[in-house]
PDB file of C-alpha atoms and ligand atoms in Angstrom:
ATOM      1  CA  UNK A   1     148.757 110.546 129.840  1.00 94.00           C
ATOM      2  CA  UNK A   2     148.786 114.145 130.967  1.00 96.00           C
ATOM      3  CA  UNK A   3     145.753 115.929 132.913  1.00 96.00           C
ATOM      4  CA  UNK A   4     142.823 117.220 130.341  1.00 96.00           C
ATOM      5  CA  UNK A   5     141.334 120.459 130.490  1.00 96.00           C
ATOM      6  CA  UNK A   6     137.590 120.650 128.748  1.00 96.00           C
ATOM      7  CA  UNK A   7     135.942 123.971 128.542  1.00 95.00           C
ATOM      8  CA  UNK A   8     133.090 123.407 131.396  1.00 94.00           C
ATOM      9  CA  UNK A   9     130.258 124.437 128.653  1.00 95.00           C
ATOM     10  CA  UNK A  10     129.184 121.227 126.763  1.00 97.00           C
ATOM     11  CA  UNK A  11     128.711 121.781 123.068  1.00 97.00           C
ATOM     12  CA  UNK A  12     125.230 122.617 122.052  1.00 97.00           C
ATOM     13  CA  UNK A  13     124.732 119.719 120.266  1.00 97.00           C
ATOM     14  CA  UNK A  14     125.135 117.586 123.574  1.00 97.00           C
ATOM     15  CA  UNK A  15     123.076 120.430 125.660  1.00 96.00           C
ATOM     16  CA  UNK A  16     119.749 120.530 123.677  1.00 97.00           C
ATOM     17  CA  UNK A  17     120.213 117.340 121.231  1.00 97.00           C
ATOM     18  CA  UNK A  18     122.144 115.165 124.055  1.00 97.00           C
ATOM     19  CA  UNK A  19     120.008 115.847 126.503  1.00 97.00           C
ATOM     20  CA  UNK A  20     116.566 115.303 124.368  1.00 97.00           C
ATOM     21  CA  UNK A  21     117.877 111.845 123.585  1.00 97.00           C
ATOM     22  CA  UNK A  22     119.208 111.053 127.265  1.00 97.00           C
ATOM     23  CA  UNK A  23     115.473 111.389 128.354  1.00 97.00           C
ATOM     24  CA  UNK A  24     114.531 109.479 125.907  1.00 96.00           C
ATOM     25  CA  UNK A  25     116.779 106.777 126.527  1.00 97.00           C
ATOM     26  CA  UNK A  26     115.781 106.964 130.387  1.00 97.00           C
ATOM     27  CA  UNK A  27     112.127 106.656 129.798  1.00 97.00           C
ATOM     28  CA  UNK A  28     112.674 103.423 127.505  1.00 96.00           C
ATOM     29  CA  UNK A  29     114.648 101.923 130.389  1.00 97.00           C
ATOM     30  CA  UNK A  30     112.185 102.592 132.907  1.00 97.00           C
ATOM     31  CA  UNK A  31     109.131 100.916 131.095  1.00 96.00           C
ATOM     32  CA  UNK A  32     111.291  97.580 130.395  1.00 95.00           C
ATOM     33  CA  UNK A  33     114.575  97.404 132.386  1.00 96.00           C
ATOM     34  CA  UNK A  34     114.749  94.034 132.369  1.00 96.00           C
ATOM     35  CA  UNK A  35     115.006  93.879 128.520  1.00 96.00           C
ATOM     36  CA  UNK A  36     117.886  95.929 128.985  1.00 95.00           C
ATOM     37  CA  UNK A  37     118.842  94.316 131.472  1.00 94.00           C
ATOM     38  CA  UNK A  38     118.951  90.688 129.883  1.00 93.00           C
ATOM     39  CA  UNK A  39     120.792  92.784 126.698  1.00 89.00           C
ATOM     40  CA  UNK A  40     117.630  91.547 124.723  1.00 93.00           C
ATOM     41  CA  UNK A  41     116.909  95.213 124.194  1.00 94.00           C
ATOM     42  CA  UNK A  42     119.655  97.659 123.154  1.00 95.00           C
ATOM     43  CA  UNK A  43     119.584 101.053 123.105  1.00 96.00           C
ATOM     44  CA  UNK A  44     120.287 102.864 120.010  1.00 96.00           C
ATOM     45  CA  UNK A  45     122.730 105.303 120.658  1.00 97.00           C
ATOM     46  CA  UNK A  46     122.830 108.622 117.615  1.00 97.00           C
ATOM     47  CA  UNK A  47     126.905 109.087 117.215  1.00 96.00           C
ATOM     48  CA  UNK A  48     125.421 112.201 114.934  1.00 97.00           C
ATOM     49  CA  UNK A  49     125.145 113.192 118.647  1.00 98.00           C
ATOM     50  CA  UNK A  50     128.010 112.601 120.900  1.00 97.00           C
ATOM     51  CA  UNK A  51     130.466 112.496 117.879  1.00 96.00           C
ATOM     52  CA  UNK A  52     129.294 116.125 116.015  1.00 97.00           C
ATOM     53  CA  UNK A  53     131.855 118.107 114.256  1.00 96.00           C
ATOM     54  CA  UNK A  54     131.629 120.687 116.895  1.00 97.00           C
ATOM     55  CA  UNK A  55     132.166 118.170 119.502  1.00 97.00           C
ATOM     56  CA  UNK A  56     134.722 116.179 117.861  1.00 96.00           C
ATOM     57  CA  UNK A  57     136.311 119.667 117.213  1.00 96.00           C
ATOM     58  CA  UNK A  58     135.967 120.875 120.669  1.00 97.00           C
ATOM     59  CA  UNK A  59     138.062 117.558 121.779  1.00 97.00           C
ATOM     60  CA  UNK A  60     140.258 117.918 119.275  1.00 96.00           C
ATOM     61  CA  UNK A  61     141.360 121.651 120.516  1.00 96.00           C
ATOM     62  CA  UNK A  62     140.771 120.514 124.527  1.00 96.00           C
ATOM     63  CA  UNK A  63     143.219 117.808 124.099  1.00 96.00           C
ATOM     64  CA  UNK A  64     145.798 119.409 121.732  1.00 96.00           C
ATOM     65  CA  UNK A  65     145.379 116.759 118.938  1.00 95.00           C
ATOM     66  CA  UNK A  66     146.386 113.894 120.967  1.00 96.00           C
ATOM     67  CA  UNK A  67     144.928 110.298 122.044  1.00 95.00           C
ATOM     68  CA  UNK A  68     143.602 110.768 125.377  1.00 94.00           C
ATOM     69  CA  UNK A  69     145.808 107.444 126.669  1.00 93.00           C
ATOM     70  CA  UNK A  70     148.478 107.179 124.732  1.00 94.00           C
ATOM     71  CA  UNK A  71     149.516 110.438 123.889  1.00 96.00           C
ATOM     72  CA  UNK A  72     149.994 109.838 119.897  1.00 94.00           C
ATOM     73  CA  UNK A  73     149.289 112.555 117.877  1.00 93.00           C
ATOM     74  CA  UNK A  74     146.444 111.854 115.998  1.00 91.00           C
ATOM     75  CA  UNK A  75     145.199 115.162 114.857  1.00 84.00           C
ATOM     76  CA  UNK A  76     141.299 114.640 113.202  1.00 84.00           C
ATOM     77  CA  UNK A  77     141.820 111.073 113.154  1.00 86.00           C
ATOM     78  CA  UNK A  78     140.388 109.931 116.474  1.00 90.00           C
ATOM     79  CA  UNK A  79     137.506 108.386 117.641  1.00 90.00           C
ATOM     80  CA  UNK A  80     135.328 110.163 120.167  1.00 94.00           C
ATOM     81  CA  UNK A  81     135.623 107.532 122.857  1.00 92.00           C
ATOM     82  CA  UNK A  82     133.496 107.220 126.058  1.00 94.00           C
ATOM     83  CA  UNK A  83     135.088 107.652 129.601  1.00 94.00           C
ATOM     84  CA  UNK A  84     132.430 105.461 131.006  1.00 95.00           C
ATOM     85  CA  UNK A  85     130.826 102.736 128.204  1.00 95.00           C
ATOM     86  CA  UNK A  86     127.325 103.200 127.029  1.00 95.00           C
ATOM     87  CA  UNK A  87     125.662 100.419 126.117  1.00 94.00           C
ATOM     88  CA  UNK A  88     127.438  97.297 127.928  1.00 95.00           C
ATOM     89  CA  UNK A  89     130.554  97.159 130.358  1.00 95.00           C
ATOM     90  CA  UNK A  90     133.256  94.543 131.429  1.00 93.00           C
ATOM     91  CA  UNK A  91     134.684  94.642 135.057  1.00 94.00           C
ATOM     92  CA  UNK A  92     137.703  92.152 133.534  1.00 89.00           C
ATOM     93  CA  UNK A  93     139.256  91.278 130.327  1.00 84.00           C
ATOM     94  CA  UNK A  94     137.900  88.062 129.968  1.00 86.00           C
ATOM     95  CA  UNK A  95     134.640  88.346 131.476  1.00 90.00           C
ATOM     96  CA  UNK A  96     131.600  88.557 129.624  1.00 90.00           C
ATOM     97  CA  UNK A  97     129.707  91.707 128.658  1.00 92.00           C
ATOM     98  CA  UNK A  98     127.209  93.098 131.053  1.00 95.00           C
ATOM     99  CA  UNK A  99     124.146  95.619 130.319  1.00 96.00           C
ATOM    100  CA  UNK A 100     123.302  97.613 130.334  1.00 96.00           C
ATOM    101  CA  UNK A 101     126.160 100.268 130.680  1.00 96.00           C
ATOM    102  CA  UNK A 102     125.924 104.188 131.574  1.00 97.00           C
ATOM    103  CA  UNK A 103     123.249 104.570 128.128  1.00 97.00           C
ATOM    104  CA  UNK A 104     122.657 107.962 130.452  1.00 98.00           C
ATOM    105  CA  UNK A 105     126.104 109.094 129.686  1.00 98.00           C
ATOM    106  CA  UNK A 106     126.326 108.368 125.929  1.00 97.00           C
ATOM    107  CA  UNK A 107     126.073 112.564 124.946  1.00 98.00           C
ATOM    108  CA  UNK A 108     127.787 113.820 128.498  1.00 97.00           C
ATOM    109  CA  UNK A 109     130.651 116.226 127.930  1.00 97.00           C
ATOM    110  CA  UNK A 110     132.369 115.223 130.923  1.00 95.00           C
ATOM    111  CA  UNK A 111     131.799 111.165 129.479  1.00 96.00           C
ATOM    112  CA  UNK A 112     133.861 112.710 125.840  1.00 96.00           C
ATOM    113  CA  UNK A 113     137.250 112.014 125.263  1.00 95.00           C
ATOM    114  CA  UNK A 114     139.231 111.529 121.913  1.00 95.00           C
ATOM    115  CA  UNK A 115     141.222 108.591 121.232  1.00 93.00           C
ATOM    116  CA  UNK A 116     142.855 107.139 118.955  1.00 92.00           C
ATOM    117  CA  UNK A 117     141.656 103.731 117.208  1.00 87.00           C
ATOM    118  CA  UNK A 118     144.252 101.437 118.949  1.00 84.00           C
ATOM    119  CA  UNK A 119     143.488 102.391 122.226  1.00 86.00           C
ATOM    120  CA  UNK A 120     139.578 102.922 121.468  1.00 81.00           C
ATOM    121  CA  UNK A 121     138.349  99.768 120.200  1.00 72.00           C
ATOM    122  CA  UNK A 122     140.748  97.605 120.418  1.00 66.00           C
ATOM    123  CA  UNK A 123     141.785  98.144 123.887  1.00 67.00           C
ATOM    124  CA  UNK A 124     139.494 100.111 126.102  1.00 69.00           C
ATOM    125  CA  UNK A 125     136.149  99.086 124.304  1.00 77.00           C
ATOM    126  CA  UNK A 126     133.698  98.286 127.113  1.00 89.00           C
ATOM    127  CA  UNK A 127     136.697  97.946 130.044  1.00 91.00           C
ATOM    128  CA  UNK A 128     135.576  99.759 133.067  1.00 94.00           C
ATOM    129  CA  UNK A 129     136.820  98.761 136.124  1.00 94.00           C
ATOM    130  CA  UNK A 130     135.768  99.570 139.586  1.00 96.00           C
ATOM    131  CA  UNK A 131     137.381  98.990 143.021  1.00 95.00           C
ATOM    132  CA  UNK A 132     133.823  98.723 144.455  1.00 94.00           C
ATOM    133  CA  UNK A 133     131.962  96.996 141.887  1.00 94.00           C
ATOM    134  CA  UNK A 134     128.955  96.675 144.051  1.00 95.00           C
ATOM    135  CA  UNK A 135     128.533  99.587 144.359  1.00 95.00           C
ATOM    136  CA  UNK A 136     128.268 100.506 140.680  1.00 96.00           C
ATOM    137  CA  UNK A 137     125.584 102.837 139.128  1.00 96.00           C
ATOM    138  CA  UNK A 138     123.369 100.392 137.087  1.00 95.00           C
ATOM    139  CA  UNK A 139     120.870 102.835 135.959  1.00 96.00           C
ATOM    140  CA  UNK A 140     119.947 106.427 135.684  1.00 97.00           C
ATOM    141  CA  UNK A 141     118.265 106.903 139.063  1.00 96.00           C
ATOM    142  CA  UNK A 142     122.134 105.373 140.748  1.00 96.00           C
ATOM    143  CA  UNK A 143     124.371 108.068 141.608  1.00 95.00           C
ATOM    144  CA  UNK A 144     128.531 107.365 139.636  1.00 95.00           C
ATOM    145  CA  UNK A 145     129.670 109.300 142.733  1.00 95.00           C
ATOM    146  CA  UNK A 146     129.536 106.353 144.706  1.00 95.00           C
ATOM    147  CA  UNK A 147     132.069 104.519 142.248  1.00 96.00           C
ATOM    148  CA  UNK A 148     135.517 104.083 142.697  1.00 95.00           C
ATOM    149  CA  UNK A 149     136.602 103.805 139.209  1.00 95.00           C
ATOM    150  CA  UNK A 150     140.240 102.262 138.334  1.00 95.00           C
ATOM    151  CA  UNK A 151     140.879 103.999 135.397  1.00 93.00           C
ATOM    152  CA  UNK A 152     142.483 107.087 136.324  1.00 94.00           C
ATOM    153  CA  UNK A 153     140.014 110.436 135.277  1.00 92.00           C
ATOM    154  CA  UNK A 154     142.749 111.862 133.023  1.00 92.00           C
ATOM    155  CA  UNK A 155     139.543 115.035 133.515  1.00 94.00           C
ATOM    156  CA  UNK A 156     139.444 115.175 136.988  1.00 93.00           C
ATOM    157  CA  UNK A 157     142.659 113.741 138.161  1.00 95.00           C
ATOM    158  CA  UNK A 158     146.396 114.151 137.551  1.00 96.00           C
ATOM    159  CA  UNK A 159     147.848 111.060 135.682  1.00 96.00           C
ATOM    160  CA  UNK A 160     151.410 112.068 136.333  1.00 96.00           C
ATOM    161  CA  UNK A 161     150.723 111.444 140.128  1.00 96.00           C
ATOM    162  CA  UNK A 162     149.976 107.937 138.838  1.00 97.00           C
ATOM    163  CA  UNK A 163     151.663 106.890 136.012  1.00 97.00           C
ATOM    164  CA  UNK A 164     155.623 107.972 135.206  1.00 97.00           C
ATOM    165  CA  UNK A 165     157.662 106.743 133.334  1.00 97.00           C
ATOM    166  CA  UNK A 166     161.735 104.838 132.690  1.00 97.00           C
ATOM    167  CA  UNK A 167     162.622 106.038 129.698  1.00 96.00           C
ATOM    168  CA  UNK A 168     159.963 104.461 127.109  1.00 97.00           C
ATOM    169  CA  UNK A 169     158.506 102.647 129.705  1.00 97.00           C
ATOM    170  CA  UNK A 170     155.263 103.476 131.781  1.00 97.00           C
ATOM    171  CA  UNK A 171     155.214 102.264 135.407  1.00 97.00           C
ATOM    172  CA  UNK A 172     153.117 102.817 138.171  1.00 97.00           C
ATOM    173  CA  UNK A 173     154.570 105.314 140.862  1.00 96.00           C
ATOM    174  CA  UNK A 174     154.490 103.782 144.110  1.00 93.00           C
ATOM    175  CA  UNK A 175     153.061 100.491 142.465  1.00 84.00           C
ATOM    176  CA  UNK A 176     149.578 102.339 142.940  1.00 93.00           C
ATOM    177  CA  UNK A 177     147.595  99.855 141.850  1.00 95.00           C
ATOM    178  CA  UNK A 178     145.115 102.511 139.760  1.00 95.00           C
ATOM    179  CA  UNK A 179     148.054 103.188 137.735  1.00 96.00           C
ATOM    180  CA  UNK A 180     148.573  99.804 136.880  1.00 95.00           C
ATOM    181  CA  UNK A 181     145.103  98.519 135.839  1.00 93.00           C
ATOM    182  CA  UNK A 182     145.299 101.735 133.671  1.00 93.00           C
ATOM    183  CA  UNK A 183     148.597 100.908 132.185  1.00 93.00           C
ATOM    184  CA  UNK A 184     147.663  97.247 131.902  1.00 91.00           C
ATOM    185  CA  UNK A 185     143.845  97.401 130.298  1.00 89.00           C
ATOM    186  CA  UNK A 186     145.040 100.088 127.367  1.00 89.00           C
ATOM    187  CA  UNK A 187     148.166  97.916 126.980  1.00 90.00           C
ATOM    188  CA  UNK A 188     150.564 101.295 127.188  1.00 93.00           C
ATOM    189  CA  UNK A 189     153.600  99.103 127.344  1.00 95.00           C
ATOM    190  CA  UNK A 190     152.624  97.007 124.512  1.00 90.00           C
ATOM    191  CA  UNK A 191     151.898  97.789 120.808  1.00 84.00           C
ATOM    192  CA  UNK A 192     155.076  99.616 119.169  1.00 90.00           C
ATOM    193  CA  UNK A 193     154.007 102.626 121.914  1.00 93.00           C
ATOM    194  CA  UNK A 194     157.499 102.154 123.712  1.00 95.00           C
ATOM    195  CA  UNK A 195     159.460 102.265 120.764  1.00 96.00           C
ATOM    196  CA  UNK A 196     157.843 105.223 119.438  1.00 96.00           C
ATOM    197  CA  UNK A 197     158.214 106.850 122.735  1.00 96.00           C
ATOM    198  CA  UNK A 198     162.135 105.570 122.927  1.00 97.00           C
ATOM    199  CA  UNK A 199     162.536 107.607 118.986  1.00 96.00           C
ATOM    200  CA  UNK A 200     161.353 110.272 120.284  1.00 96.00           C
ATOM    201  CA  UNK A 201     163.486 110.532 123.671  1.00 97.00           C
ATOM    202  CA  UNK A 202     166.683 109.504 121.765  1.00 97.00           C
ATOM    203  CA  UNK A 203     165.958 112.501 119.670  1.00 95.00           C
ATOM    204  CA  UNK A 204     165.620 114.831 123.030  1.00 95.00           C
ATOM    205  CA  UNK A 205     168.444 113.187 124.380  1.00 96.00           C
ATOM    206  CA  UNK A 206     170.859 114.001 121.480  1.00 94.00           C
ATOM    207  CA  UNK A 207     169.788 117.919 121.645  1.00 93.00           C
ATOM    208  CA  UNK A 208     170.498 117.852 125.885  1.00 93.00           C
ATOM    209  CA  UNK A 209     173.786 115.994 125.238  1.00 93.00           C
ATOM    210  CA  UNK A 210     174.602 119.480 123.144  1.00 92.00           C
ATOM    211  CA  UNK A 211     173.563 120.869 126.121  1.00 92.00           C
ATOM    212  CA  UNK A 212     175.907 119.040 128.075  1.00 91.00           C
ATOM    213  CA  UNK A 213     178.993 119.625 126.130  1.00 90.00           C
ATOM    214  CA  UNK A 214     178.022 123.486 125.776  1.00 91.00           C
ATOM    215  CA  UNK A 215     178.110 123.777 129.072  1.00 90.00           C
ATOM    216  CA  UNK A 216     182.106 123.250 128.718  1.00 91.00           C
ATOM    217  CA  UNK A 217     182.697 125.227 125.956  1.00 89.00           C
ATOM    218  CA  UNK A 218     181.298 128.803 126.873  1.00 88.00           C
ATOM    219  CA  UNK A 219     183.587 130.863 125.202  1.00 90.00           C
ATOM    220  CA  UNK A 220     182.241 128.846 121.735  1.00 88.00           C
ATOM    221  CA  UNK A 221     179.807 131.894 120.956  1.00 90.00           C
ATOM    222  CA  UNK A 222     178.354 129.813 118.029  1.00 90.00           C
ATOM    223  CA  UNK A 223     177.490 126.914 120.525  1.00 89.00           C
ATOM    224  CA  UNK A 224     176.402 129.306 122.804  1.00 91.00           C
ATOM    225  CA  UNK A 225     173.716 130.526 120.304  1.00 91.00           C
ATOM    226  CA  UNK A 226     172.433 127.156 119.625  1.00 91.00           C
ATOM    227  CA  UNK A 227     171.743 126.225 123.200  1.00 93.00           C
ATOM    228  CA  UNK A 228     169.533 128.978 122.990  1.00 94.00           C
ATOM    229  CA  UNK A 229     167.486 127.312 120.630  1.00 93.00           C
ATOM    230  CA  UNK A 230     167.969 124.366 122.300  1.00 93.00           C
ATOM    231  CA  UNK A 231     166.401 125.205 125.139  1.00 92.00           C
ATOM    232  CA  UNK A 232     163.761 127.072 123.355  1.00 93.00           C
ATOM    233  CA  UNK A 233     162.714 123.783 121.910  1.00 92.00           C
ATOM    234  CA  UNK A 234     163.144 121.606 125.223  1.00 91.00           C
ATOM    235  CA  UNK A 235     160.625 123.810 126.488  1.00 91.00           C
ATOM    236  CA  UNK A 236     158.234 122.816 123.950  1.00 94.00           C
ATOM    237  CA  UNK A 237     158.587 119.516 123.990  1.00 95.00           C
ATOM    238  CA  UNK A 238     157.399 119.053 127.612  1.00 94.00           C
ATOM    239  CA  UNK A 239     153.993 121.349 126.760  1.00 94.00           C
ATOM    240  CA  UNK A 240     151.004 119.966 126.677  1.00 95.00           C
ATOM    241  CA  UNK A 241     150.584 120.044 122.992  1.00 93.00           C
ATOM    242  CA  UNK A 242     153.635 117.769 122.310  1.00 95.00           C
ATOM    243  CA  UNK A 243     153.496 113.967 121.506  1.00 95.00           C
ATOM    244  CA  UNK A 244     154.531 111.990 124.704  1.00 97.00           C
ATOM    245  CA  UNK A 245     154.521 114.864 126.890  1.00 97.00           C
ATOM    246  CA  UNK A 246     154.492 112.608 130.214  1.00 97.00           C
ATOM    247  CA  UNK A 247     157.565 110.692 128.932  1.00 97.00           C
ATOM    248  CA  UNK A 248     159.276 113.147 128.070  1.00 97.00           C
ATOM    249  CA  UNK A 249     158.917 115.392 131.124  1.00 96.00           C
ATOM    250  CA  UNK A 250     160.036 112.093 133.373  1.00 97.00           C
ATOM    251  CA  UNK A 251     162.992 111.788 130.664  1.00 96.00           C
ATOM    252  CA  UNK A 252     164.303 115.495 131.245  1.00 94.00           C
ATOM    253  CA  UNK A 253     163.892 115.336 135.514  1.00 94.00           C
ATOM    254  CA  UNK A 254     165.872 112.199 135.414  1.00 94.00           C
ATOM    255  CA  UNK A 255     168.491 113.571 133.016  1.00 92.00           C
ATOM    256  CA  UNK A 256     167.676 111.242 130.508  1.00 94.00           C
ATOM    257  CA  UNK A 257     169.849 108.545 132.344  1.00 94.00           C
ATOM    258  CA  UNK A 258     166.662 105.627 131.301  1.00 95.00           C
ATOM    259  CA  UNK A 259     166.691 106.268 127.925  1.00 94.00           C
ATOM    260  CA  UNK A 260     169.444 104.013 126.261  1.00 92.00           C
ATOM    261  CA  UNK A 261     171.332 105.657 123.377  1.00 85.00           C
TER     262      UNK A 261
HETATM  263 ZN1   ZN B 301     145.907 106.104 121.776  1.00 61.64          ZN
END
């Protein structure tokens, strides 16, 4: 997980569309909450909405074509997943759904992320966990700001000061315990993701041990001229636009000495 960058302006679709169905969403809460309450009523939520081309587009470019969790690139095949659930919520796997869940955020821009399927519905779905759960915003009129949220706000907040990462394997620094409810819930150490991530190191490995043995042989021009590249494409690797690009920046400051051969 690496830190995502949205442009502040929402799409229009969520600015004029959004936010004529948010009100209208509000104003069926407030003449029956306790339908909604119960779960008896639901609230019908219009993904023409909150998943639009131009959102899912503007997502897409935001978050370079990756899953917002795990970091997979997924290119136009995510979902268009939201931060905070909108129509029920689970403080535990294992507990039972509660409702209703932040219906006011289903079309916010800051609420939009993309995912991919795994870690959209079959992980996240309607997880969100809070340090303070009393103090959770139930309706409209309650203020988020007051919630302490476990997942870590990948929008607002830096995952790498949370999660890193030995070799294929996520871990939370410090054994902060927001890291690893966030690593738990999405399952990041489960589900082929570390052996993916361990293909892809092995492969960055092999160009630094080039590196390495270039940096004994510098009157080898030819070498020489292939480190350049090298480095060239080490560089790229740890942007933001390349698969795994949390890995892989742990992998290079450590030299590479957790990821086995
Ligand atoms: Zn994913």
């Amino acid at each position: 997980m690496i830190r995502i960058h949205k442009p502040k302006t929402p799409p229009e679709k969520l600015a004029i569309d959004g936010k004529q169905k948010r009100r209208s969403h509000c104003i069926s809460y407030s003449r029956n909450p306790s339908a909604y309450e119960t779960g008896t009523k639901k609230f019908e939520f219009d993904r023409s909405i909150y998943a639009h081309k131009t959102v899912k587009q503007a997502l897409i470019k935001a978050q370079h074509q990756k899953c917002c969790f795990c970091e997979r690139l997924i290119g136009t095949d995510g979902d268009v997943e939201h931060f905070r659930p909108k129509q029920a919520y689970k403080q535990a796997n294992g507990e039972a759904l509660k409702y209703p869940a932040y219906y006011w955020l289903a079309y916010e821009w800051e609420n939009l992320y993309l995912a991919c399927t795994g870690c959209n519905q079959r992980h996240k779905q309607n997880l969100f966990p809070l340090q303070n759960p009393t103090a959770r915003a139930n309706n409209h009129k309650e203020k988020i700001e007051q919630e302490q949220p476990l997942f870590i706000d990948f929008g607002k907040e830096n995952p790498e000061e949370f999660i890193g990462f030995r070799g294929q394997v996520a871990y939370a620094i410090e054994g902060n315990h927001r890291g690893q409810v966030t690593i738990d819930s999405l399952k990041l150490n489960e589900r082929a993701l570390p052996e993916s991530r361990l293909q892809h190191l092995q492969k960055l490995k092999r160009l630094n041990e080039i590196l390495l043995l270039a940096s004994h042989r510098q009157n080898d021009l030819e070498l020489q001229e292939i480190v350049v590249e090298i480095k060239e494409d080490l560089k790229k690797y740890i942007s933001d636009n390349a698969q795994f690009t949390a890995a892989t920046r742990c992998a290079i400051n450590s030299d590479f000495q957790y990821v086995i051969s």
